[in-house]
mmCIF file of C-alpha atoms in Angstrom:
data_model
loop_
_atom_site.group_PDB
_atom_site.id
_atom_site.type_symbol
_atom_site.label_atom_id
_atom_site.label_comp_id
_atom_site.label_asym_id
_atom_site.label_seq_id
_atom_site.Cartn_x
_atom_site.Cartn_y
_atom_site.Cartn_z
ATOM 1 C CA MET A 593 -54.504 -98.602 -5.512
ATOM 2 C CA GLY A 594 -53.517 -95.015 -4.762
ATOM 3 C CA LYS A 595 -55.654 -92.287 -3.300
ATOM 4 C CA LYS A 596 -58.413 -91.154 -5.635
ATOM 5 C CA VAL A 597 -58.101 -87.541 -6.772
ATOM 6 C CA SER A 598 -60.839 -85.778 -8.709
ATOM 7 C CA LEU A 599 -59.865 -84.348 -12.069
ATOM 8 C CA LEU A 600 -61.174 -80.879 -11.095
ATOM 9 C CA LYS A 601 -59.098 -80.796 -7.893
ATOM 10 C CA ALA A 602 -56.025 -81.999 -9.751
ATOM 11 C CA LEU A 603 -56.619 -79.278 -12.362
ATOM 12 C CA LYS A 604 -56.782 -76.527 -9.726
ATOM 13 C CA ASN A 605 -53.616 -77.810 -8.065
ATOM 14 C CA HIS A 606 -51.840 -77.880 -11.413
ATOM 15 C CA GLN A 607 -52.961 -74.348 -12.257
ATOM 16 C CA ALA A 608 -51.600 -73.103 -8.925
ATOM 17 C CA ARG A 609 -48.270 -74.853 -9.515
ATOM 18 C CA SER A 610 -48.110 -73.508 -13.077
ATOM 19 C CA ALA A 611 -48.730 -69.941 -11.916
ATOM 20 C CA ALA A 612 -45.979 -70.181 -9.292
ATOM 21 C CA SER A 613 -43.600 -71.742 -11.788
ATOM 22 C CA GLU A 614 -44.358 -69.044 -14.355
ATOM 23 C CA ARG A 615 -43.499 -66.317 -11.832
ATOM 24 C CA VAL A 616 -40.148 -67.947 -11.152
ATOM 25 C CA HIS A 617 -39.390 -68.337 -14.869
ATOM 26 C CA GLN A 618 -40.400 -64.719 -15.522
ATOM 27 C CA ALA A 619 -38.000 -63.513 -12.853
ATOM 28 C CA GLN A 620 -35.226 -65.614 -14.383
ATOM 29 C CA ARG A 621 -35.933 -64.229 -17.847
ATOM 30 C CA GLU A 622 -35.870 -60.638 -16.575
ATOM 31 C CA ALA A 623 -32.564 -61.280 -14.806
ATOM 32 C CA ALA A 624 -31.089 -62.775 -17.985
ATOM 33 C CA VAL A 625 -32.211 -59.737 -20.019
ATOM 34 C CA LYS A 626 -30.502 -57.395 -17.551
ATOM 35 C CA ARG A 627 -27.250 -59.360 -17.762
ATOM 36 C CA LYS A 628 -27.266 -59.147 -21.555
ATOM 37 C CA ALA A 629 -28.302 -55.474 -21.734
ATOM 38 C CA PRO A 630 -24.838 -54.013 -22.581
ATOM 39 C CA ALA A 631 -24.370 -56.382 -25.511
ATOM 40 C CA SER A 632 -27.805 -55.578 -26.882
ATOM 41 C CA LYS A 633 -26.767 -51.974 -27.530
ATOM 42 C CA GLN A 634 -24.413 -53.066 -30.299
ATOM 43 C CA ARG A 635 -26.289 -53.088 -33.566
ATOM 44 C CA ALA A 636 -25.434 -55.127 -36.599
ATOM 45 C CA PRO A 637 -24.353 -53.211 -39.714
ATOM 46 C CA ARG A 638 -26.997 -52.118 -42.165
ATOM 47 C CA GLN A 639 -27.443 -53.729 -45.535
ATOM 48 C CA GLU A 640 -27.719 -51.712 -48.736
ATOM 49 C CA ASP A 641 -31.504 -51.780 -48.531
ATOM 50 C CA GLY A 642 -31.385 -50.180 -45.071
ATOM 51 C CA ASN A 643 -32.410 -53.321 -43.150
ATOM 52 C CA TRP A 644 -30.348 -54.714 -40.304
ATOM 53 C CA LYS A 645 -28.286 -57.796 -40.986
ATOM 54 C CA GLY A 646 -28.853 -60.948 -38.983
ATOM 55 C CA LYS A 647 -31.507 -63.616 -38.606
ATOM 56 C CA GLU A 648 -35.001 -62.369 -39.289
ATOM 57 C CA LYS A 649 -36.685 -65.348 -37.635
ATOM 58 C CA GLU A 650 -35.789 -68.488 -35.770
ATOM 59 C CA GLN A 651 -34.679 -71.253 -38.069
ATOM 60 C CA PRO A 652 -35.317 -74.931 -37.381
ATOM 61 C CA LYS A 653 -32.184 -76.581 -36.029
ATOM 62 C CA ARG A 654 -32.477 -80.197 -37.011
ATOM 63 C CA PRO A 655 -36.093 -81.320 -36.722
ATOM 64 C CA THR A 656 -36.729 -84.643 -35.030
ATOM 65 C CA ILE A 657 -38.430 -87.027 -37.437
ATOM 66 C CA PRO A 658 -39.589 -89.880 -35.172
ATOM 67 C CA PHE A 659 -40.479 -92.373 -37.879
ATOM 68 C CA GLU A 660 -38.581 -95.316 -39.314
ATOM 69 C CA GLU A 661 -39.243 -96.875 -42.684
ATOM 70 C CA ASP A 662 -40.368 -100.189 -41.211
ATOM 71 C CA ASP A 663 -42.661 -98.667 -38.562
ATOM 72 C CA ARG A 664 -46.279 -99.728 -38.685
ATOM 73 C CA ILE A 665 -48.060 -96.396 -38.173
ATOM 74 C CA LEU A 666 -51.621 -95.627 -37.110
ATOM 75 C CA LEU A 667 -52.784 -92.021 -37.412
ATOM 76 C CA VAL A 668 -55.908 -90.976 -35.521
ATOM 77 C CA GLY A 669 -57.830 -87.713 -35.576
ATOM 78 C CA GLU A 670 -56.574 -86.675 -39.004
ATOM 79 C CA GLY A 671 -58.179 -83.561 -40.470
ATOM 80 C CA ASN A 672 -57.580 -83.176 -44.198
ATOM 81 C CA PHE A 673 -54.981 -86.021 -44.201
ATOM 82 C CA SER A 674 -52.194 -83.738 -45.396
ATOM 83 C CA PHE A 675 -49.855 -85.004 -42.646
ATOM 84 C CA THR A 676 -50.337 -88.579 -43.848
ATOM 85 C CA LEU A 677 -49.566 -87.557 -47.419
ATOM 86 C CA SER A 678 -46.337 -85.865 -46.293
ATOM 87 C CA LEU A 679 -45.213 -89.029 -44.500
ATOM 88 C CA VAL A 680 -45.548 -90.985 -47.723
ATOM 89 C CA LYS A 681 -44.244 -88.460 -50.227
ATOM 90 C CA THR A 682 -41.551 -86.621 -48.242
ATOM 91 C CA HIS A 683 -40.419 -89.137 -45.637
ATOM 92 C CA LYS A 684 -40.874 -92.198 -47.819
ATOM 93 C CA ILE A 685 -42.875 -94.229 -45.314
ATOM 94 C CA PRO A 686 -44.234 -97.210 -47.283
ATOM 95 C CA SER A 687 -47.936 -96.807 -47.930
ATOM 96 C CA TYR A 688 -48.663 -100.371 -46.819
ATOM 97 C CA ASN A 689 -47.357 -99.545 -43.329
ATOM 98 C CA ILE A 690 -49.866 -96.734 -42.727
ATOM 99 C CA LEU A 691 -53.485 -96.643 -41.619
ATOM 100 C CA ALA A 692 -54.932 -93.100 -41.549
ATOM 101 C CA THR A 693 -58.197 -92.494 -39.695
ATOM 102 C CA THR A 694 -60.522 -89.690 -38.688
ATOM 103 C CA LEU A 695 -63.643 -89.356 -36.561
ATOM 104 C CA ASP A 696 -65.599 -87.705 -39.375
ATOM 105 C CA SER A 697 -67.597 -89.594 -41.935
ATOM 106 C CA GLU A 698 -66.280 -89.295 -45.474
ATOM 107 C CA ALA A 699 -69.043 -86.864 -46.434
ATOM 108 C CA ASP A 700 -68.498 -84.722 -43.331
ATOM 109 C CA CYS A 701 -64.744 -84.649 -43.906
ATOM 110 C CA TYR A 702 -65.135 -83.343 -47.438
ATOM 111 C CA ALA A 703 -67.723 -80.801 -46.271
ATOM 112 C CA LYS A 704 -65.448 -79.534 -43.490
ATOM 113 C CA TYR A 705 -62.370 -79.247 -45.680
ATOM 114 C CA PRO A 706 -63.766 -78.672 -49.187
ATOM 115 C CA ASN A 707 -60.578 -77.217 -50.675
ATOM 116 C CA ASP A 708 -58.267 -80.183 -50.358
ATOM 117 C CA ALA A 709 -59.507 -83.207 -48.371
ATOM 118 C CA SER A 710 -61.140 -85.027 -51.266
ATOM 119 C CA GLN A 711 -58.077 -84.703 -53.507
ATOM 120 C CA ILE A 712 -55.673 -85.704 -50.720
ATOM 121 C CA VAL A 713 -57.689 -88.805 -49.865
ATOM 122 C CA SER A 714 -57.802 -89.725 -53.545
ATOM 123 C CA ASP A 715 -54.022 -89.309 -53.781
ATOM 124 C CA LEU A 716 -53.455 -91.438 -50.683
ATOM 125 C CA ARG A 717 -55.651 -94.243 -51.940
ATOM 126 C CA SER A 718 -53.939 -94.201 -55.308
ATOM 127 C CA LEU A 719 -50.628 -94.605 -53.461
ATOM 128 C CA GLY A 720 -51.992 -97.604 -51.570
ATOM 129 C CA VAL A 721 -52.631 -95.956 -48.177
ATOM 130 C CA ARG A 722 -55.645 -97.223 -46.274
ATOM 131 C CA VAL A 723 -57.940 -94.363 -45.225
ATOM 132 C CA VAL A 724 -60.774 -95.132 -42.802
ATOM 133 C CA PHE A 725 -63.519 -92.753 -41.676
ATOM 134 C CA GLY A 726 -65.653 -92.837 -38.553
ATOM 135 C CA VAL A 727 -62.912 -94.033 -36.176
ATOM 136 C CA ASP A 728 -63.204 -92.690 -32.621
ATOM 137 C CA ALA A 729 -59.769 -92.266 -30.999
ATOM 138 C CA THR A 730 -61.348 -93.083 -27.619
ATOM 139 C CA ARG A 731 -63.015 -96.242 -28.977
ATOM 140 C CA LEU A 732 -60.317 -97.772 -31.147
ATOM 141 C CA GLU A 733 -61.439 -101.274 -30.199
ATOM 142 C CA LYS A 734 -64.607 -100.642 -32.233
ATOM 143 C CA SER A 735 -62.664 -100.375 -35.501
ATOM 144 C CA LYS A 736 -61.883 -103.720 -37.117
ATOM 145 C CA GLU A 737 -59.333 -102.060 -39.405
ATOM 146 C CA VAL A 738 -57.412 -100.927 -36.325
ATOM 147 C CA THR A 739 -57.685 -104.120 -34.293
ATOM 148 C CA GLN A 740 -56.995 -106.564 -37.132
ATOM 149 C CA ALA A 741 -53.337 -105.528 -37.321
ATOM 150 C CA LYS A 742 -51.417 -108.569 -36.086
ATOM 151 C CA GLY A 743 -48.963 -107.676 -33.347
ATOM 152 C CA GLY A 744 -50.264 -104.126 -32.934
ATOM 153 C CA TRP A 745 -48.787 -100.786 -33.972
ATOM 154 C CA ASN A 746 -45.247 -99.423 -33.584
ATOM 155 C CA LYS A 747 -46.350 -95.791 -33.697
ATOM 156 C CA VAL A 748 -49.763 -94.258 -32.970
ATOM 157 C CA VAL A 749 -49.952 -90.556 -33.874
ATOM 158 C CA PHE A 750 -52.512 -88.053 -32.574
ATOM 159 C CA ASN A 751 -51.699 -84.574 -33.871
ATOM 160 C CA PHE A 752 -53.359 -81.612 -32.147
ATOM 161 C CA PRO A 753 -56.223 -83.457 -30.431
ATOM 162 C CA HIS A 754 -59.180 -81.251 -29.616
ATOM 163 C CA ALA A 755 -62.510 -82.343 -28.175
ATOM 164 C CA VAL A 756 -65.697 -81.775 -30.087
ATOM 165 C CA ASP A 757 -68.306 -80.153 -27.833
ATOM 166 C CA ASP A 758 -71.501 -82.187 -28.259
ATOM 167 C CA ALA A 759 -73.721 -79.183 -27.606
ATOM 168 C CA THR A 760 -72.150 -77.042 -30.296
ATOM 169 C CA LEU A 761 -70.808 -79.680 -32.685
ATOM 170 C CA GLY A 762 -67.233 -78.527 -32.443
ATOM 171 C CA ALA A 763 -67.889 -74.797 -32.357
ATOM 172 C CA GLY A 764 -65.413 -74.481 -29.482
ATOM 173 C CA ILE A 765 -65.674 -74.140 -25.721
ATOM 174 C CA THR A 766 -65.245 -70.635 -24.347
ATOM 175 C CA ASP A 767 -65.163 -71.539 -20.632
ATOM 176 C CA GLN A 768 -61.515 -72.378 -19.961
ATOM 177 C CA ASP A 769 -62.056 -74.800 -17.070
ATOM 178 C CA ARG A 770 -64.688 -76.750 -18.993
ATOM 179 C CA ASN A 771 -62.441 -76.687 -22.055
ATOM 180 C CA ILE A 772 -59.566 -78.175 -20.066
ATOM 181 C CA LEU A 773 -61.679 -80.882 -18.425
ATOM 182 C CA THR A 774 -63.309 -81.856 -21.721
ATOM 183 C CA ASN A 775 -59.978 -82.213 -23.486
ATOM 184 C CA GLN A 776 -58.411 -84.062 -20.558
ATOM 185 C CA ARG A 777 -61.202 -86.612 -20.806
ATOM 186 C CA LEU A 778 -60.456 -86.898 -24.524
ATOM 187 C CA LEU A 779 -56.772 -87.562 -23.830
ATOM 188 C CA LEU A 780 -57.515 -90.065 -21.063
ATOM 189 C CA GLY A 781 -59.991 -91.872 -23.302
ATOM 190 C CA PHE A 782 -57.387 -92.090 -26.051
ATOM 191 C CA LEU A 783 -54.660 -93.292 -23.673
ATOM 192 C CA ARG A 784 -56.947 -96.035 -22.395
ATOM 193 C CA SER A 785 -58.201 -97.064 -25.814
ATOM 194 C CA VAL A 786 -54.776 -97.265 -27.482
ATOM 195 C CA ALA A 787 -53.033 -99.366 -24.808
ATOM 196 C CA PRO A 788 -54.156 -102.836 -26.039
ATOM 197 C CA ILE A 789 -53.137 -102.223 -29.656
ATOM 198 C CA LEU A 790 -49.526 -101.147 -29.079
ATOM 199 C CA SER A 791 -46.821 -103.502 -30.286
ATOM 200 C CA LYS A 792 -44.571 -105.316 -27.830
ATOM 201 C CA GLY A 793 -40.818 -105.749 -27.951
ATOM 202 C CA VAL A 794 -37.592 -103.872 -27.358
ATOM 203 C CA PRO A 795 -38.049 -100.584 -25.449
ATOM 204 C CA PRO A 796 -36.975 -97.328 -27.136
ATOM 205 C CA LYS A 797 -33.240 -96.684 -26.974
ATOM 206 C CA GLU A 798 -33.890 -93.499 -24.975
ATOM 207 C CA LEU A 799 -35.051 -95.644 -22.043
ATOM 208 C CA LEU A 800 -32.017 -97.919 -22.050
ATOM 209 C CA PRO A 801 -28.771 -97.055 -20.225
ATOM 210 C CA LYS A 802 -26.568 -94.717 -22.211
ATOM 211 C CA LYS A 803 -23.064 -95.659 -23.196
ATOM 212 C CA PRO A 804 -20.444 -93.469 -21.461
ATOM 213 C CA ARG A 805 -19.259 -90.727 -23.787
ATOM 214 C CA ALA A 806 -15.728 -91.387 -25.051
ATOM 215 C CA ASP A 807 -13.240 -88.546 -25.462
ATOM 216 C CA SER A 808 -13.833 -87.337 -28.964
ATOM 217 C CA ASP A 809 -13.776 -84.201 -31.049
ATOM 218 C CA ASP A 810 -17.340 -84.873 -32.170
ATOM 219 C CA GLU A 811 -18.905 -83.085 -29.236
ATOM 220 C CA GLY A 812 -21.879 -81.989 -31.286
ATOM 221 C CA GLU A 813 -23.117 -85.513 -31.863
ATOM 222 C CA ASP A 814 -25.690 -87.009 -29.525
ATOM 223 C CA THR A 815 -24.668 -89.889 -27.302
ATOM 224 C CA ILE A 816 -26.100 -93.082 -28.711
ATOM 225 C CA PRO A 817 -27.808 -95.134 -26.010
ATOM 226 C CA SER A 818 -26.483 -98.664 -25.675
ATOM 227 C CA SER A 819 -28.461 -101.603 -24.363
ATOM 228 C CA SER A 820 -25.372 -103.640 -23.352
ATOM 229 C CA VAL A 821 -24.750 -107.277 -24.209
ATOM 230 C CA ALA A 822 -27.538 -108.715 -22.091
ATOM 231 C CA ALA A 823 -30.149 -106.262 -23.362
ATOM 232 C CA LYS A 824 -29.093 -106.949 -26.941
ATOM 233 C CA ALA A 825 -29.450 -110.642 -26.248
ATOM 234 C CA ASP A 826 -32.974 -110.030 -24.957
ATOM 235 C CA ALA A 827 -33.741 -108.038 -28.093
ATOM 236 C CA ASP A 828 -32.429 -110.866 -30.266
ATOM 237 C CA VAL A 829 -34.641 -113.345 -28.448
ATOM 238 C CA LEU A 830 -37.656 -111.123 -29.015
ATOM 239 C CA MET A 831 -36.844 -110.789 -32.690
ATOM 240 C CA GLU A 832 -36.284 -114.530 -33.070
ATOM 241 C CA SER A 833 -39.529 -115.389 -31.307
ATOM 242 C CA ASP A 834 -41.307 -112.992 -33.629
ATOM 243 C CA GLU A 835 -39.720 -114.531 -36.698
ATOM 244 C CA GLU A 836 -40.763 -118.023 -35.614
ATOM 245 C CA GLU A 837 -44.369 -117.116 -36.273
ATOM 246 C CA PHE A 838 -43.804 -117.120 -40.024
ATOM 247 C CA SER A 839 -41.133 -118.389 -42.363
ATOM 248 C CA ASP A 840 -38.857 -116.292 -44.533
ATOM 249 C CA GLU A 841 -40.946 -117.277 -47.500
ATOM 250 C CA ASP A 842 -44.031 -115.775 -45.905
ATOM 251 C CA GLU A 843 -42.375 -112.578 -44.690
ATOM 252 C CA PHE A 844 -44.029 -109.468 -46.055
ATOM 253 C CA THR A 845 -41.606 -107.203 -47.871
ATOM 254 C CA GLY A 846 -44.077 -104.725 -49.289
ATOM 255 C CA VAL A 847 -44.666 -106.598 -52.548
ATOM 256 C CA PRO A 848 -47.346 -109.308 -52.400
ATOM 257 C CA HIS A 849 -46.035 -112.786 -53.225
ATOM 258 C CA ALA A 850 -47.273 -114.458 -56.332
ATOM 259 C CA SER A 851 -49.975 -116.989 -55.557
ATOM 260 C CA ASP A 852 -50.255 -120.436 -57.097
ATOM 261 C CA SER A 853 -54.017 -120.142 -57.041
ATOM 262 C CA ASP A 854 -56.214 -118.077 -59.307
ATOM 263 C CA ASP A 855 -57.378 -115.972 -56.361
ATOM 264 C CA ASP A 856 -56.282 -112.395 -57.066
ATOM 265 C CA ALA A 857 -57.522 -111.005 -53.741
ATOM 266 C CA PRO A 858 -55.043 -108.400 -52.432
ATOM 267 C CA ILE A 859 -52.853 -109.385 -49.508
ATOM 268 C CA ASN A 860 -53.528 -107.531 -46.277
ATOM 269 C CA PRO A 861 -50.115 -106.328 -45.023
ATOM 270 C CA PHE A 862 -51.433 -105.998 -41.477
ATOM 271 C CA GLN A 863 -51.716 -109.781 -41.169
ATOM 272 C CA PHE A 864 -47.933 -109.869 -40.694
ATOM 273 C CA PRO A 865 -46.293 -108.905 -37.375
ATOM 274 C CA PRO A 866 -44.569 -105.511 -37.171
ATOM 275 C CA PRO A 867 -40.966 -105.067 -35.974
ATOM 276 C CA ALA A 868 -40.584 -106.301 -32.380
ATOM 277 C CA ARG A 869 -40.339 -102.845 -30.826
ATOM 278 C CA GLN A 870 -42.368 -101.450 -27.981
ATOM 279 C CA GLY A 871 -45.190 -99.345 -29.385
ATOM 280 C CA ILE A 872 -44.909 -95.573 -28.990
ATOM 281 C CA ILE A 873 -47.684 -92.981 -28.732
ATOM 282 C CA LEU A 874 -46.953 -89.565 -30.239
ATOM 283 C CA VAL A 875 -49.184 -86.656 -29.212
ATOM 284 C CA THR A 876 -48.522 -83.146 -30.528
ATOM 285 C CA LEU A 877 -49.935 -80.032 -28.883
ATOM 286 C CA ARG A 878 -49.281 -76.333 -28.993
ATOM 287 C CA ASP A 879 -46.841 -75.375 -26.237
ATOM 288 C CA SER A 880 -48.933 -72.581 -24.727
ATOM 289 C CA ILE A 881 -52.027 -71.961 -22.610
ATOM 290 C CA PRO A 882 -54.629 -73.506 -22.562
ATOM 291 C CA TYR A 883 -52.961 -76.623 -24.025
ATOM 292 C CA THR A 884 -50.231 -76.763 -21.385
ATOM 293 C CA LEU A 885 -52.995 -76.746 -18.745
ATOM 294 C CA TRP A 886 -54.241 -80.060 -20.115
ATOM 295 C CA ASP A 887 -51.154 -81.475 -18.380
ATOM 296 C CA LEU A 888 -50.664 -84.348 -20.808
ATOM 297 C CA PRO A 889 -47.491 -85.764 -19.147
ATOM 298 C CA ARG A 890 -49.227 -86.131 -15.779
ATOM 299 C CA LEU A 891 -52.348 -87.660 -17.323
ATOM 300 C CA ALA A 892 -50.193 -90.269 -19.041
ATOM 301 C CA LYS A 893 -47.794 -91.049 -16.177
ATOM 302 C CA ARG A 894 -50.084 -90.623 -13.156
ATOM 303 C CA PRO A 895 -53.695 -90.698 -14.351
ATOM 304 C CA PRO A 896 -56.598 -90.156 -11.934
ATOM 305 C CA HIS A 897 -58.267 -93.404 -10.918
ATOM 306 C CA ALA A 898 -61.808 -92.135 -11.382
ATOM 307 C CA VAL A 899 -62.697 -90.062 -14.436
ATOM 308 C CA LYS A 900 -66.281 -88.996 -15.050
ATOM 309 C CA GLY A 901 -67.480 -90.137 -18.450
ATOM 310 C CA LEU A 902 -65.006 -93.018 -18.759
ATOM 311 C CA GLU A 903 -66.585 -95.425 -16.254
ATOM 312 C CA ARG A 904 -68.491 -97.270 -18.950
ATOM 313 C CA GLN A 905 -65.239 -98.341 -20.593
ATOM 314 C CA GLY A 906 -64.264 -100.387 -17.537
ATOM 315 C CA GLY A 907 -60.805 -101.392 -16.382
ATOM 316 C CA GLU A 908 -57.987 -99.356 -14.889
ATOM 317 C CA GLN A 909 -56.543 -96.310 -16.584
ATOM 318 C CA PRO A 910 -53.135 -97.460 -17.933
ATOM 319 C CA GLU A 911 -49.902 -95.749 -16.926
ATOM 320 C CA TYR A 912 -47.258 -94.635 -19.408
ATOM 321 C CA THR A 913 -43.586 -93.772 -19.340
ATOM 322 C CA LEU A 914 -42.368 -90.591 -21.031
ATOM 323 C CA VAL A 915 -39.759 -91.407 -23.680
ATOM 324 C CA ARG A 916 -38.913 -87.859 -24.779
ATOM 325 C CA SER A 917 -40.430 -84.576 -25.908
ATOM 326 C CA TYR A 918 -39.223 -82.185 -28.599
ATOM 327 C CA ARG A 919 -40.324 -79.279 -30.730
ATOM 328 C CA PHE A 920 -42.592 -80.097 -33.643
ATOM 329 C CA TRP A 921 -41.628 -78.267 -36.834
ATOM 330 C CA PRO A 922 -44.491 -78.173 -39.394
ATOM 331 C CA GLU A 923 -41.907 -77.131 -41.998
ATOM 332 C CA ALA A 924 -40.387 -80.613 -41.713
ATOM 333 C CA TYR A 925 -43.550 -82.009 -43.323
ATOM 334 C CA PRO A 926 -43.964 -80.247 -46.680
ATOM 335 C CA GLY A 927 -47.589 -80.026 -47.731
ATOM 336 C CA TYR A 928 -48.894 -80.440 -44.189
ATOM 337 C CA GLU A 929 -51.500 -77.845 -43.237
ATOM 338 C CA HIS A 930 -53.209 -77.975 -39.868
ATOM 339 C CA ARG A 931 -56.992 -77.847 -39.907
ATOM 340 C CA ARG A 932 -59.343 -77.071 -37.038
ATOM 341 C CA THR A 933 -61.637 -79.772 -35.644
ATOM 342 C CA ARG A 934 -64.762 -77.907 -36.703
ATOM 343 C CA GLY A 935 -63.438 -77.238 -40.205
ATOM 344 C CA GLY A 936 -63.437 -74.065 -42.230
ATOM 345 C CA ALA A 937 -60.643 -71.597 -42.760
ATOM 346 C CA GLY A 938 -61.351 -69.442 -39.697
ATOM 347 C CA THR A 939 -59.711 -66.219 -38.636
ATOM 348 C CA ALA A 940 -56.158 -66.018 -37.335
ATOM 349 C CA ALA A 941 -57.516 -65.667 -33.771
ATOM 350 C CA GLU A 942 -59.635 -68.786 -34.196
ATOM 351 C CA GLU A 943 -56.708 -70.754 -35.556
ATOM 352 C CA ARG A 944 -54.649 -69.746 -32.512
ATOM 353 C CA GLU A 945 -57.547 -70.771 -30.268
ATOM 354 C CA GLU A 946 -57.565 -74.327 -31.545
ATOM 355 C CA GLY A 947 -54.542 -76.233 -32.737
ATOM 356 C CA MET A 948 -51.224 -75.208 -34.166
ATOM 357 C CA GLY A 949 -51.862 -71.482 -34.240
ATOM 358 C CA GLY A 950 -50.662 -70.731 -37.764
ATOM 359 C CA THR A 951 -47.032 -70.519 -38.819
ATOM 360 C CA GLY A 952 -45.984 -68.757 -35.613
ATOM 361 C CA GLY A 953 -47.228 -71.396 -33.167
ATOM 362 C CA VAL A 954 -44.607 -73.260 -31.145
ATOM 363 C CA CYS A 955 -45.639 -76.895 -30.798
ATOM 364 C CA LYS A 956 -44.303 -79.899 -28.934
ATOM 365 C CA THR A 957 -44.510 -83.649 -29.516
ATOM 366 C CA TRP A 958 -44.657 -86.002 -26.547
ATOM 367 C CA GLU A 959 -43.680 -89.671 -26.866
ATOM 368 C CA PHE A 960 -44.936 -92.292 -24.425
ATOM 369 C CA VAL A 961 -44.707 -96.064 -24.068
ATOM 370 C CA LEU A 962 -46.981 -98.251 -22.009
ATOM 371 C CA ARG A 963 -45.570 -98.882 -18.544
ATOM 372 C CA THR A 964 -45.344 -102.652 -18.468
ATOM 373 C CA ASP A 965 -43.552 -105.197 -16.289
ATOM 374 C CA ASP A 966 -41.770 -106.581 -19.372
ATOM 375 C CA ALA A 967 -40.382 -103.154 -20.294
ATOM 376 C CA ARG A 968 -39.263 -102.454 -16.737
ATOM 377 C CA THR A 969 -37.621 -105.887 -16.494
ATOM 378 C CA MET A 970 -35.662 -105.368 -19.698
ATOM 379 C CA ARG A 971 -34.480 -101.932 -18.604
ATOM 380 C CA GLU A 972 -33.430 -103.312 -15.215
ATOM 381 C CA LYS A 973 -31.476 -106.151 -16.853
ATOM 382 C CA ALA A 974 -29.734 -103.685 -19.147
ATOM 383 C CA SER A 975 -28.920 -101.431 -16.188
ATOM 384 C CA VAL A 976 -27.462 -104.326 -14.150
ATOM 385 C CA THR A 977 -25.321 -105.496 -17.060
ATOM 386 C CA ALA A 978 -24.112 -101.962 -17.765
ATOM 387 C CA ALA A 979 -23.087 -101.604 -14.110
ATOM 388 C CA LYS A 980 -21.185 -104.892 -14.221
ATOM 389 C CA GLY A 981 -19.487 -103.809 -17.419
ATOM 390 C CA LYS A 982 -18.083 -100.786 -15.588
ATOM 391 C CA GLY A 983 -16.644 -103.082 -12.922
ATOM 392 C CA GLY A 984 -19.206 -102.102 -10.350
ATOM 393 C CA LYS A 985 -21.829 -104.131 -8.555
ATOM 394 C CA ARG A 986 -25.461 -103.245 -8.258
ATOM 395 C CA LYS A 987 -26.633 -103.189 -4.674
ATOM 396 C CA THR A 988 -29.590 -105.382 -3.925
ATOM 397 C CA LYS A 989 -31.554 -105.774 -0.746
ATOM 398 C CA SER A 990 -31.111 -109.155 0.901
ATOM 399 C CA LYS A 991 -34.214 -110.992 1.859
ATOM 400 C CA LYS A 992 -34.418 -112.252 5.398
#
């Protein structure tokens, strides 16, 4: 076990590193502006209405949509459930593959978001989406709807997590240090709670060795990671072992099979195993202070061993591997509207204080997988095979 480091001390160290890093970045930005100064004097031609031509605002490049049609998806901490509805309607995620949850009771949810929550939940249920209230993201093991899913979840989504201050019932925390510590405990509680319910299987392609880029004119296309022959064989074994648990006749395809009996009870789709892929956690935060001070990547990859308030949960804090991070574009989810934890419309300043920060907020999604021996072994096998495929030999230490 490593040296224990208090969360407060780690926070102060991180703040000092962040301040130093920000000074360096600021100097680099100022130097870049000076280099581009001559070009900036050239103005674009005016349009007939007198405005300058050119882009008025930054346009989304090609938003990353991290969901596949066959993913089994758990959403925690939903507000008015508009993100869930967009997944189903816009991105065509099958309703039977989604479980949407929130900490609020049904009555509290409708009271917090009176303009749309009730209608959205009604729409989701009519589409066949399971919506469950009263689910604590730091106590997922307490929800039978969450834990009954055979084989776990391929994707667990926590958009814009924000701790509810017990003393003020979500009215916000003005002291920045206490705000950071409270939300770090929330994130650590979630990371610990979600670990046992993640699916097992093939690691994400981003963690497998990449295939060398061939000479091609398609330089704009991303390099597609390859898992090599041995890694593909391991993946096939995982898929086959998963398929052995039920026959083709019993495989769930989204349409319940006709029953020979007179029992018309609906089939629970979560009784069937999900695709044999390693489960991924997706956490989205605003990419600005104070959210960057929560230091999510460090909490996931190198969590403190002792965290006040989490002792009663028992066990070690799990470690995760970062898969990737990318900008989150709300525009890629039509109909999605962020809502604050405490509810209500709020002023523009209040919206910036908590969550996405309106249409101008720059946000980032972080993807993590549980750091397991199985995942490391598969990546090592793929790396060895890839090295052999290039004609090289992987150096290994000889045991004496």
